mmCIF file with all atom_site columns, C-alpha atoms and ligand atoms in Angstrom:
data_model
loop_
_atom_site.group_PDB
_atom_site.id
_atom_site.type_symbol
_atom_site.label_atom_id
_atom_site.label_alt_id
_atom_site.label_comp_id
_atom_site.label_asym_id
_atom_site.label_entity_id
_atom_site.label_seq_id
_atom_site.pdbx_PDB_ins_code
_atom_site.Cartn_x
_atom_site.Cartn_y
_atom_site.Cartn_z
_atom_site.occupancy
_atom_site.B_iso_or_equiv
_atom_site.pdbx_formal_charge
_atom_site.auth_seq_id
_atom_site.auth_comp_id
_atom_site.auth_asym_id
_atom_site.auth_atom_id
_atom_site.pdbx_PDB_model_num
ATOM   1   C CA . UNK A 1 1   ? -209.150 74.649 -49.404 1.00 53.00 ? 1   UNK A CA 1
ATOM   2   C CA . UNK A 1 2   ? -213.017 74.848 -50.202 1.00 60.00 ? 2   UNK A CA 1
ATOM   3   C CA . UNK A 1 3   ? -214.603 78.185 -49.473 1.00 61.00 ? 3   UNK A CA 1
ATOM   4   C CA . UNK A 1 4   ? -216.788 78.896 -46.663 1.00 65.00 ? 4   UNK A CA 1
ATOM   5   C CA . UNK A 1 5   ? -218.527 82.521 -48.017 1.00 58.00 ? 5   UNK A CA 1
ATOM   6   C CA . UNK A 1 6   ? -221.766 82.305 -45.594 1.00 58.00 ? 6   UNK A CA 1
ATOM   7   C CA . UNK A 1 7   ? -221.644 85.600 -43.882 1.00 59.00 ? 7   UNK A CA 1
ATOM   8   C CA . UNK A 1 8   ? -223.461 85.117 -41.368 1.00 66.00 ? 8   UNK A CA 1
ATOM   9   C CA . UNK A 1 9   ? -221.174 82.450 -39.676 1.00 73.00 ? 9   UNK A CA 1
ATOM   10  C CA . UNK A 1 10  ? -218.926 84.508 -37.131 1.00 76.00 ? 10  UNK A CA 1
ATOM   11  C CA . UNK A 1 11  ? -215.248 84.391 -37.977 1.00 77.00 ? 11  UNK A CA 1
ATOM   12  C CA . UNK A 1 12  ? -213.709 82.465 -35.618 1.00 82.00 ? 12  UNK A CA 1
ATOM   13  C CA . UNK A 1 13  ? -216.436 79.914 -36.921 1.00 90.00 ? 13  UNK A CA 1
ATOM   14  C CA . UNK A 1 14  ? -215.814 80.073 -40.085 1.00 92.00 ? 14  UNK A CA 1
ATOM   15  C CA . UNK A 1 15  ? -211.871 79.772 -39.645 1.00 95.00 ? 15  UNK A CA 1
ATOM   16  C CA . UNK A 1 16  ? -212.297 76.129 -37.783 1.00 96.00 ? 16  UNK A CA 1
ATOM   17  C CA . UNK A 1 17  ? -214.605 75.083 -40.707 1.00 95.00 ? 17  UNK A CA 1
ATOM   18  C CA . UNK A 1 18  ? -212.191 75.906 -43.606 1.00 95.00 ? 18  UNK A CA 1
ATOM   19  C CA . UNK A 1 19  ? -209.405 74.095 -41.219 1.00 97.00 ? 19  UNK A CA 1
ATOM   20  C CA . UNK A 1 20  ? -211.324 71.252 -40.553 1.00 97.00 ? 20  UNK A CA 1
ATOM   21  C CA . UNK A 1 21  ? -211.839 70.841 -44.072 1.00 96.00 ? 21  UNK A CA 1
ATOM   22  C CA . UNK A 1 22  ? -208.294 71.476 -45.310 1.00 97.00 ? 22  UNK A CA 1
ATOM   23  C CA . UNK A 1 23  ? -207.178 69.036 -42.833 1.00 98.00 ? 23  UNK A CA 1
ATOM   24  C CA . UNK A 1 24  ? -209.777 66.410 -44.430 1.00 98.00 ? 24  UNK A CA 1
ATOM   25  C CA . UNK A 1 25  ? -207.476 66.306 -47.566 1.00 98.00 ? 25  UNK A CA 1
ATOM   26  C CA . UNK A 1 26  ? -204.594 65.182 -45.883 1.00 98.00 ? 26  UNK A CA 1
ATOM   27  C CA . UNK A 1 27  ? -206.689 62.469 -44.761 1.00 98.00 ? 27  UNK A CA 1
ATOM   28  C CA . UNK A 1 28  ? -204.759 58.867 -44.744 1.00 99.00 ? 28  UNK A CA 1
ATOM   29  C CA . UNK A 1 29  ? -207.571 56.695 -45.569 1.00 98.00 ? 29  UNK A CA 1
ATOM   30  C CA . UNK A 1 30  ? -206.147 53.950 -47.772 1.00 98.00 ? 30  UNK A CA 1
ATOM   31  C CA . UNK A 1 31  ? -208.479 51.505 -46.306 1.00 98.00 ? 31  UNK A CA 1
ATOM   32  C CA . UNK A 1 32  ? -211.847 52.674 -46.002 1.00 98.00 ? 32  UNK A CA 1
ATOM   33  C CA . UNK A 1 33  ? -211.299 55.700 -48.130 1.00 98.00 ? 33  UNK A CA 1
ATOM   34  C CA . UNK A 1 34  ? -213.571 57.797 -45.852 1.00 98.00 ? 34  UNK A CA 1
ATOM   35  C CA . UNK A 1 35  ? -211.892 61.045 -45.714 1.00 98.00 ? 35  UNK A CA 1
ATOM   36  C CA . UNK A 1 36  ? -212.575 62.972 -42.370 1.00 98.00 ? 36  UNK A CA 1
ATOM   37  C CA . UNK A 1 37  ? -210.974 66.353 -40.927 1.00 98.00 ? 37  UNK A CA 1
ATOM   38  C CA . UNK A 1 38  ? -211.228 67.798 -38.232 1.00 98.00 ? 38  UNK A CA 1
ATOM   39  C CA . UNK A 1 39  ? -210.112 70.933 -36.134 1.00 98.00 ? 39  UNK A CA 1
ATOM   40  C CA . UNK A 1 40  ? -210.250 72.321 -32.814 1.00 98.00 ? 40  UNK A CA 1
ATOM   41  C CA . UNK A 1 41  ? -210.469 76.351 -31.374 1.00 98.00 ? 41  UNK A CA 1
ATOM   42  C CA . UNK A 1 42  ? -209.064 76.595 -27.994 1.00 98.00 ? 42  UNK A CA 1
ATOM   43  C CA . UNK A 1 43  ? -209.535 79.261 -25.267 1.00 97.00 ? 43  UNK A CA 1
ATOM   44  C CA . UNK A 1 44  ? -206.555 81.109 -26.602 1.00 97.00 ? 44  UNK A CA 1
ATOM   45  C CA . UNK A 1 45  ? -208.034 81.199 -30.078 1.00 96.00 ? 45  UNK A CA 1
ATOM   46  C CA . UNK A 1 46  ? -206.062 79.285 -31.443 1.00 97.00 ? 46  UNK A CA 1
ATOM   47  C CA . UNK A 1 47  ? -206.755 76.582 -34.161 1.00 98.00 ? 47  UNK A CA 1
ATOM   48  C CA . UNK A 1 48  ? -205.269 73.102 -34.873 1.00 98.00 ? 48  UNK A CA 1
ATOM   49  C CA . UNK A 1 49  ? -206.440 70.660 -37.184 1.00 98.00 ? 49  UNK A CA 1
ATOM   50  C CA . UNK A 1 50  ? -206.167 66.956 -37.615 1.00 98.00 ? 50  UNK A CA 1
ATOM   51  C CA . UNK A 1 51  ? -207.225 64.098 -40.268 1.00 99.00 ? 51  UNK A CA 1
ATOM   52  C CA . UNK A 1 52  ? -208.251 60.563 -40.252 1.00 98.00 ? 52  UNK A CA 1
ATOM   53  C CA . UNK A 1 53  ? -205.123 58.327 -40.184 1.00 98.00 ? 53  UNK A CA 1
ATOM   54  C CA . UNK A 1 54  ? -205.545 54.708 -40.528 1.00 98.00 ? 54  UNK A CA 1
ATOM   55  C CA . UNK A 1 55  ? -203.401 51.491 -40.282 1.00 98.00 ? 55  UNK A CA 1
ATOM   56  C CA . UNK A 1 56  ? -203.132 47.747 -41.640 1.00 98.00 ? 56  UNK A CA 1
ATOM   57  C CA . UNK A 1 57  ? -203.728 46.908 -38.508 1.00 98.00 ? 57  UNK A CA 1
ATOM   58  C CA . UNK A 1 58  ? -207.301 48.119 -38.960 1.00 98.00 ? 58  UNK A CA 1
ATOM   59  C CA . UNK A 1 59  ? -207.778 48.994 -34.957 1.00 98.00 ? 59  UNK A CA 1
ATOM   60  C CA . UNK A 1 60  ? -204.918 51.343 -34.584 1.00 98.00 ? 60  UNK A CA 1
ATOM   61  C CA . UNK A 1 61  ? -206.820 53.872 -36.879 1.00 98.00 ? 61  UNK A CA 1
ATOM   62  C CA . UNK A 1 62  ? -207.020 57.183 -35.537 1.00 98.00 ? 62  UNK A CA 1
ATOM   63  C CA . UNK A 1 63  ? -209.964 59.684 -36.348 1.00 98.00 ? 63  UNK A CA 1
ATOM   64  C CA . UNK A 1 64  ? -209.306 63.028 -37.169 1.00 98.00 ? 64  UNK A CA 1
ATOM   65  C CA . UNK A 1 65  ? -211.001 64.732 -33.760 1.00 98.00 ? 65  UNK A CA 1
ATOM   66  C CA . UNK A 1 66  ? -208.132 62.950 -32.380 1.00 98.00 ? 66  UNK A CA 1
ATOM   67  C CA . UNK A 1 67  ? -205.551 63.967 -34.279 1.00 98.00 ? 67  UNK A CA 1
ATOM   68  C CA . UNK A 1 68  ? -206.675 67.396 -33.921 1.00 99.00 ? 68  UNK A CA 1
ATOM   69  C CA . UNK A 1 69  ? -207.333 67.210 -30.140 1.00 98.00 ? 69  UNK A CA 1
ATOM   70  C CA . UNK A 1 70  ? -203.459 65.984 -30.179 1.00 98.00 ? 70  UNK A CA 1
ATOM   71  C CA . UNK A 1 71  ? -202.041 68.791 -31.963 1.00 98.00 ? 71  UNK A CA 1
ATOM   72  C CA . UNK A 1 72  ? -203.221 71.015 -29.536 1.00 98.00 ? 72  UNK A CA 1
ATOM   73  C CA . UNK A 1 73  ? -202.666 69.265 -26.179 1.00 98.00 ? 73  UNK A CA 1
ATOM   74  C CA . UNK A 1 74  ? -198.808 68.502 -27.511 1.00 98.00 ? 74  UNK A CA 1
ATOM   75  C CA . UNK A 1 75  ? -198.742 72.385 -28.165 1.00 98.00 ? 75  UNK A CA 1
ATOM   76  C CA . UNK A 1 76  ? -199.666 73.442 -24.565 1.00 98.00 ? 76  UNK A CA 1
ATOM   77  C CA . UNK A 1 77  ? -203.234 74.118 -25.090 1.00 98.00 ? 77  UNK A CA 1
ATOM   78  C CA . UNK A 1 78  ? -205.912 72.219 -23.123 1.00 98.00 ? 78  UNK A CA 1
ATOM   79  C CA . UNK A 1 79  ? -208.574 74.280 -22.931 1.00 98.00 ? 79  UNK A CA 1
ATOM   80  C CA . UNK A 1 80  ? -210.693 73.393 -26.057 1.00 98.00 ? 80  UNK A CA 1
ATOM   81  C CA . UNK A 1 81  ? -213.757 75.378 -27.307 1.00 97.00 ? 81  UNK A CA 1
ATOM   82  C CA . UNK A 1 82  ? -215.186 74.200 -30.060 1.00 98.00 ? 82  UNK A CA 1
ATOM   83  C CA . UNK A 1 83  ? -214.454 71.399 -32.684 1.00 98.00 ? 83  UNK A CA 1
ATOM   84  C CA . UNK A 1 84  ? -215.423 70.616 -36.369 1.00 97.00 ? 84  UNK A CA 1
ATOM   85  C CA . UNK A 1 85  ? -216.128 67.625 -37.936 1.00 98.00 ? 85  UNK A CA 1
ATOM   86  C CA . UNK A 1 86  ? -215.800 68.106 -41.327 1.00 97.00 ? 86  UNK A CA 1
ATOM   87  C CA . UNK A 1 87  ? -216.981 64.774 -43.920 1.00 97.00 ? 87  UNK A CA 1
ATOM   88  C CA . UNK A 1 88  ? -219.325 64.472 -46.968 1.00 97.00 ? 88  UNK A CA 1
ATOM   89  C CA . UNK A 1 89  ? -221.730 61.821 -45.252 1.00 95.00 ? 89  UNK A CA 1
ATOM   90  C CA . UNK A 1 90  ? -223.337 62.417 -41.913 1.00 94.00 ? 90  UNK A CA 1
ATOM   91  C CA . UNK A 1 91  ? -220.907 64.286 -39.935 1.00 95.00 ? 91  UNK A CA 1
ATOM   92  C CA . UNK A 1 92  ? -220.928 63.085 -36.664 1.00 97.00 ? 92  UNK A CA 1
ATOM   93  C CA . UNK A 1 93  ? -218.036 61.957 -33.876 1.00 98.00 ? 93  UNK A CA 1
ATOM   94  C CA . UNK A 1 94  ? -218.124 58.456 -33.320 1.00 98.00 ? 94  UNK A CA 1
ATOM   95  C CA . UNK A 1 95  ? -218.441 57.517 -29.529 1.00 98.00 ? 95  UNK A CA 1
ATOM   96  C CA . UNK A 1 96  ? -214.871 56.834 -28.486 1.00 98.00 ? 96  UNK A CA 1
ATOM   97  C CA . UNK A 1 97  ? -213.706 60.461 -30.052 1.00 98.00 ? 97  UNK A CA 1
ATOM   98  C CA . UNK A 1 98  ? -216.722 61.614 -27.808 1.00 98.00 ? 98  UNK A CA 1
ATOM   99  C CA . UNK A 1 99  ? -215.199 60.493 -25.263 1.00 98.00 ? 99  UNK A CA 1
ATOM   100 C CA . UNK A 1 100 ? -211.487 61.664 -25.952 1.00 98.00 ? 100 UNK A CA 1
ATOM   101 C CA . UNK A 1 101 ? -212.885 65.206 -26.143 1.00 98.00 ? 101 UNK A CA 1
ATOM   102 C CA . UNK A 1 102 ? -214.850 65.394 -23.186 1.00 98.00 ? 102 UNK A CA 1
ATOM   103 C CA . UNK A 1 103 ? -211.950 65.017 -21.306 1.00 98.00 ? 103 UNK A CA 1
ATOM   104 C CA . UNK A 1 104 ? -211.108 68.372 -22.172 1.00 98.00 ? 104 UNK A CA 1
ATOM   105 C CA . UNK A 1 105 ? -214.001 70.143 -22.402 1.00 98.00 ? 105 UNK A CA 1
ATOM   106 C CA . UNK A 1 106 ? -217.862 68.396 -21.851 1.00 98.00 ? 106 UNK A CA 1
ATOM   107 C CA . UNK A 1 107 ? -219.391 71.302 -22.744 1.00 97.00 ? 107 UNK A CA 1
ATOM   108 C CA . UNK A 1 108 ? -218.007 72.029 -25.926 1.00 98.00 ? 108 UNK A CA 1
ATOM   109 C CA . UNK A 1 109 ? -219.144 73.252 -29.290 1.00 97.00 ? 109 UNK A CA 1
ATOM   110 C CA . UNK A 1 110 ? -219.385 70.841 -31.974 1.00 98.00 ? 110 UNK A CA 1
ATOM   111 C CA . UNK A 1 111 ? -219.898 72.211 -35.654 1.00 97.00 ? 111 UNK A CA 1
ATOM   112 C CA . UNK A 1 112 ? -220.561 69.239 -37.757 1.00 97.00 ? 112 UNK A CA 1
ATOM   113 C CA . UNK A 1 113 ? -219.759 70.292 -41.117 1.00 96.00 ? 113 UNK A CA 1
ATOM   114 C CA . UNK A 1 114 ? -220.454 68.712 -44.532 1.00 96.00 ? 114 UNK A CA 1
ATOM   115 C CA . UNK A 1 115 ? -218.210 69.859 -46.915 1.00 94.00 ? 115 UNK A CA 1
ATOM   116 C CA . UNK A 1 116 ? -220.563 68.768 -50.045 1.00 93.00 ? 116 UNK A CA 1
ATOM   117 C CA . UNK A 1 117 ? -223.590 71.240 -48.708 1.00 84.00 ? 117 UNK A CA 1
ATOM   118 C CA . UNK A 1 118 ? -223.522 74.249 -50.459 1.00 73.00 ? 118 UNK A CA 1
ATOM   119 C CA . UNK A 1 119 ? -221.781 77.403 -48.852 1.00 61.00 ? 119 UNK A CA 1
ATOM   120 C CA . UNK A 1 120 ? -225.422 79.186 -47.435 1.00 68.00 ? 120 UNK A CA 1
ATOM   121 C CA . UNK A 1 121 ? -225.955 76.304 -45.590 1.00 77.00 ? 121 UNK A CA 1
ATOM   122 C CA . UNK A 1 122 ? -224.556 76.225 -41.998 1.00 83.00 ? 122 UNK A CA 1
ATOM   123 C CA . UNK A 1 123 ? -223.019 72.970 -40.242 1.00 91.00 ? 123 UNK A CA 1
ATOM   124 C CA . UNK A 1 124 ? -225.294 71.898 -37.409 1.00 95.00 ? 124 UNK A CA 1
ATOM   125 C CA . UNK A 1 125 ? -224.218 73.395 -33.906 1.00 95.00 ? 125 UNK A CA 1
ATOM   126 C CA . UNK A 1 126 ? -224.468 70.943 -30.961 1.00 97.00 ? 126 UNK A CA 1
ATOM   127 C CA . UNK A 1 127 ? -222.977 71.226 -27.202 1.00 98.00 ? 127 UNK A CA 1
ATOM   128 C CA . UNK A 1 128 ? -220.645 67.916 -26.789 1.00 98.00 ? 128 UNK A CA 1
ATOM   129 C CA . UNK A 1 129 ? -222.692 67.344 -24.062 1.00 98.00 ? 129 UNK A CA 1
ATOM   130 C CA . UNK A 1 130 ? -225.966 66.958 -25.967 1.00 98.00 ? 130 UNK A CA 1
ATOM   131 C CA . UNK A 1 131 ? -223.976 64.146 -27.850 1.00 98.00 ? 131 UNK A CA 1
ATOM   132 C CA . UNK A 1 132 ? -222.080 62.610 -24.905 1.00 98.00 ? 132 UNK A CA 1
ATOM   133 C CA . UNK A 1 133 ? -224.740 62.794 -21.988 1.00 98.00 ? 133 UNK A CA 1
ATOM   134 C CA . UNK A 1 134 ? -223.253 61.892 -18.557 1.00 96.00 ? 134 UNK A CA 1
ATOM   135 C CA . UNK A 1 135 ? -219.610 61.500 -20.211 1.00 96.00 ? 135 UNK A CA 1
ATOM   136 C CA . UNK A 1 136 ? -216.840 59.407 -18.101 1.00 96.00 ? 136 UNK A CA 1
ATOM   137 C CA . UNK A 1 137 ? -214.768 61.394 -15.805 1.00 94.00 ? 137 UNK A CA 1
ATOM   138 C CA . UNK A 1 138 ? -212.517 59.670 -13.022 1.00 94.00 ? 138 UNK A CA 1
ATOM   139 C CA . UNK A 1 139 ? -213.887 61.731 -10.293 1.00 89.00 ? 139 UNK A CA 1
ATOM   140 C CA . UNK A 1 140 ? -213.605 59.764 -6.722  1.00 89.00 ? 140 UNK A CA 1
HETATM 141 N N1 . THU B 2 .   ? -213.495 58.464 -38.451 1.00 69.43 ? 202 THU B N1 1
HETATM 142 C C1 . THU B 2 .   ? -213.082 59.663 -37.962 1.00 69.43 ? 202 THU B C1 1
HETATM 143 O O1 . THU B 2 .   ? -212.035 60.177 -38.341 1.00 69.43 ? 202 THU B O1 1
HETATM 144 N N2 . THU B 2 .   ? -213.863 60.270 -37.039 1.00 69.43 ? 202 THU B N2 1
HETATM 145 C C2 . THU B 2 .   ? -215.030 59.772 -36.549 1.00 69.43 ? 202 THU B C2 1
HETATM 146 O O2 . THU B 2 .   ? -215.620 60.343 -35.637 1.00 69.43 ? 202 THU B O2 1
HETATM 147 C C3 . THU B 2 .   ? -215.583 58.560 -37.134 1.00 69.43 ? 202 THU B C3 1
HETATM 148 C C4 . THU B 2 .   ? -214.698 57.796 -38.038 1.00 69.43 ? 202 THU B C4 1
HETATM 149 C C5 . THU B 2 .   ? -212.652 57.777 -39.442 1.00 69.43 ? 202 THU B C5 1
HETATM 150 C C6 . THU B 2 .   ? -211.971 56.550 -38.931 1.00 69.43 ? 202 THU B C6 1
HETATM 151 C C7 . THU B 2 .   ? -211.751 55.767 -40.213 1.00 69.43 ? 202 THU B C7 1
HETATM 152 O O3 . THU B 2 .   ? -210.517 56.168 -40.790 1.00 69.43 ? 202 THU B O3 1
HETATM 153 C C8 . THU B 2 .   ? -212.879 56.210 -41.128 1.00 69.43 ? 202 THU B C8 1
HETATM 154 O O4 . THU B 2 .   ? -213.428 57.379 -40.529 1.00 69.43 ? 202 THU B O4 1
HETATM 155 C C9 . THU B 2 .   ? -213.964 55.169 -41.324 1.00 69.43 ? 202 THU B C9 1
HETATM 156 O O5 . THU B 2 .   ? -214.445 54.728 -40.106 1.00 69.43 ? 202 THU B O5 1
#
């Protein structure tokens, strides 16, 4: 687990970074070797955290906002506050985990964390929706 010692960051911030990146070493990335983790604080306060896992069949590949997204939802918990992307690159969700999440929440925070910066620096802060403008919703 890498350390996240920037004091200013409040806790329950903090907390979702260091899970997204634990998560990101269990990543299952044989194929493109790009390591992502992710995690996700819902309204209970409550984290759970979820990795990249990928397939031979390249499509079936699932990215780690998913994963994470999963873990809660199959533990009763659908009201999600905030999620972190955690990856040394540009950490961003792709479109299609955009999506996924704002199902659950449109408006929620996204910490996009790079685990390589160094431990003063905090991960960018965006709303979902500032990332996902006018977002799908079956609404009739
Ligand atoms: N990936 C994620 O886990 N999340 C994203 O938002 C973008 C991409 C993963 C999928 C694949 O295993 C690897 O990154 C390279 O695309």
């Amino acid at each position: 687990m890498q350390d996240v010692s920037n004091a200013a960051l409040p806790p329950k911030w903090k907390n979702l970074i260091v899970a997204a990146r634990s998560a990101r070493a269990h990543a299952y990335a044989p194929y493109s070797e790009f390591a992502v983790g992710a995690a996700v604080l819902t309204k209970a306060g409550d984290i759970f955290a979820g990795c990249n896992v990928e397939n031979a069949s390249y499509g079936l590949t699932i990215c780690a906002e998913r994963t994470a997204a999963c873990a809660a939802i199959a533990a009763g918990q659908r009201d999600l506050v905030a999620v972190c992307i955690s990856l040394i690159g540009t950490p961003v969700p792709c479109g299609a985990c955009r999506q996924f999440l704002n199902e659950f929440n449109p408006s929620m925070t996204v910490l996009l964390d790079n685990p390589n910066t160094s431990a003063d620096t905090e991960p960018e802060c965006v709303l979902l929706s500032e990332l996902l403008p006018r977002g799908f919703r079956l609404e009739r």
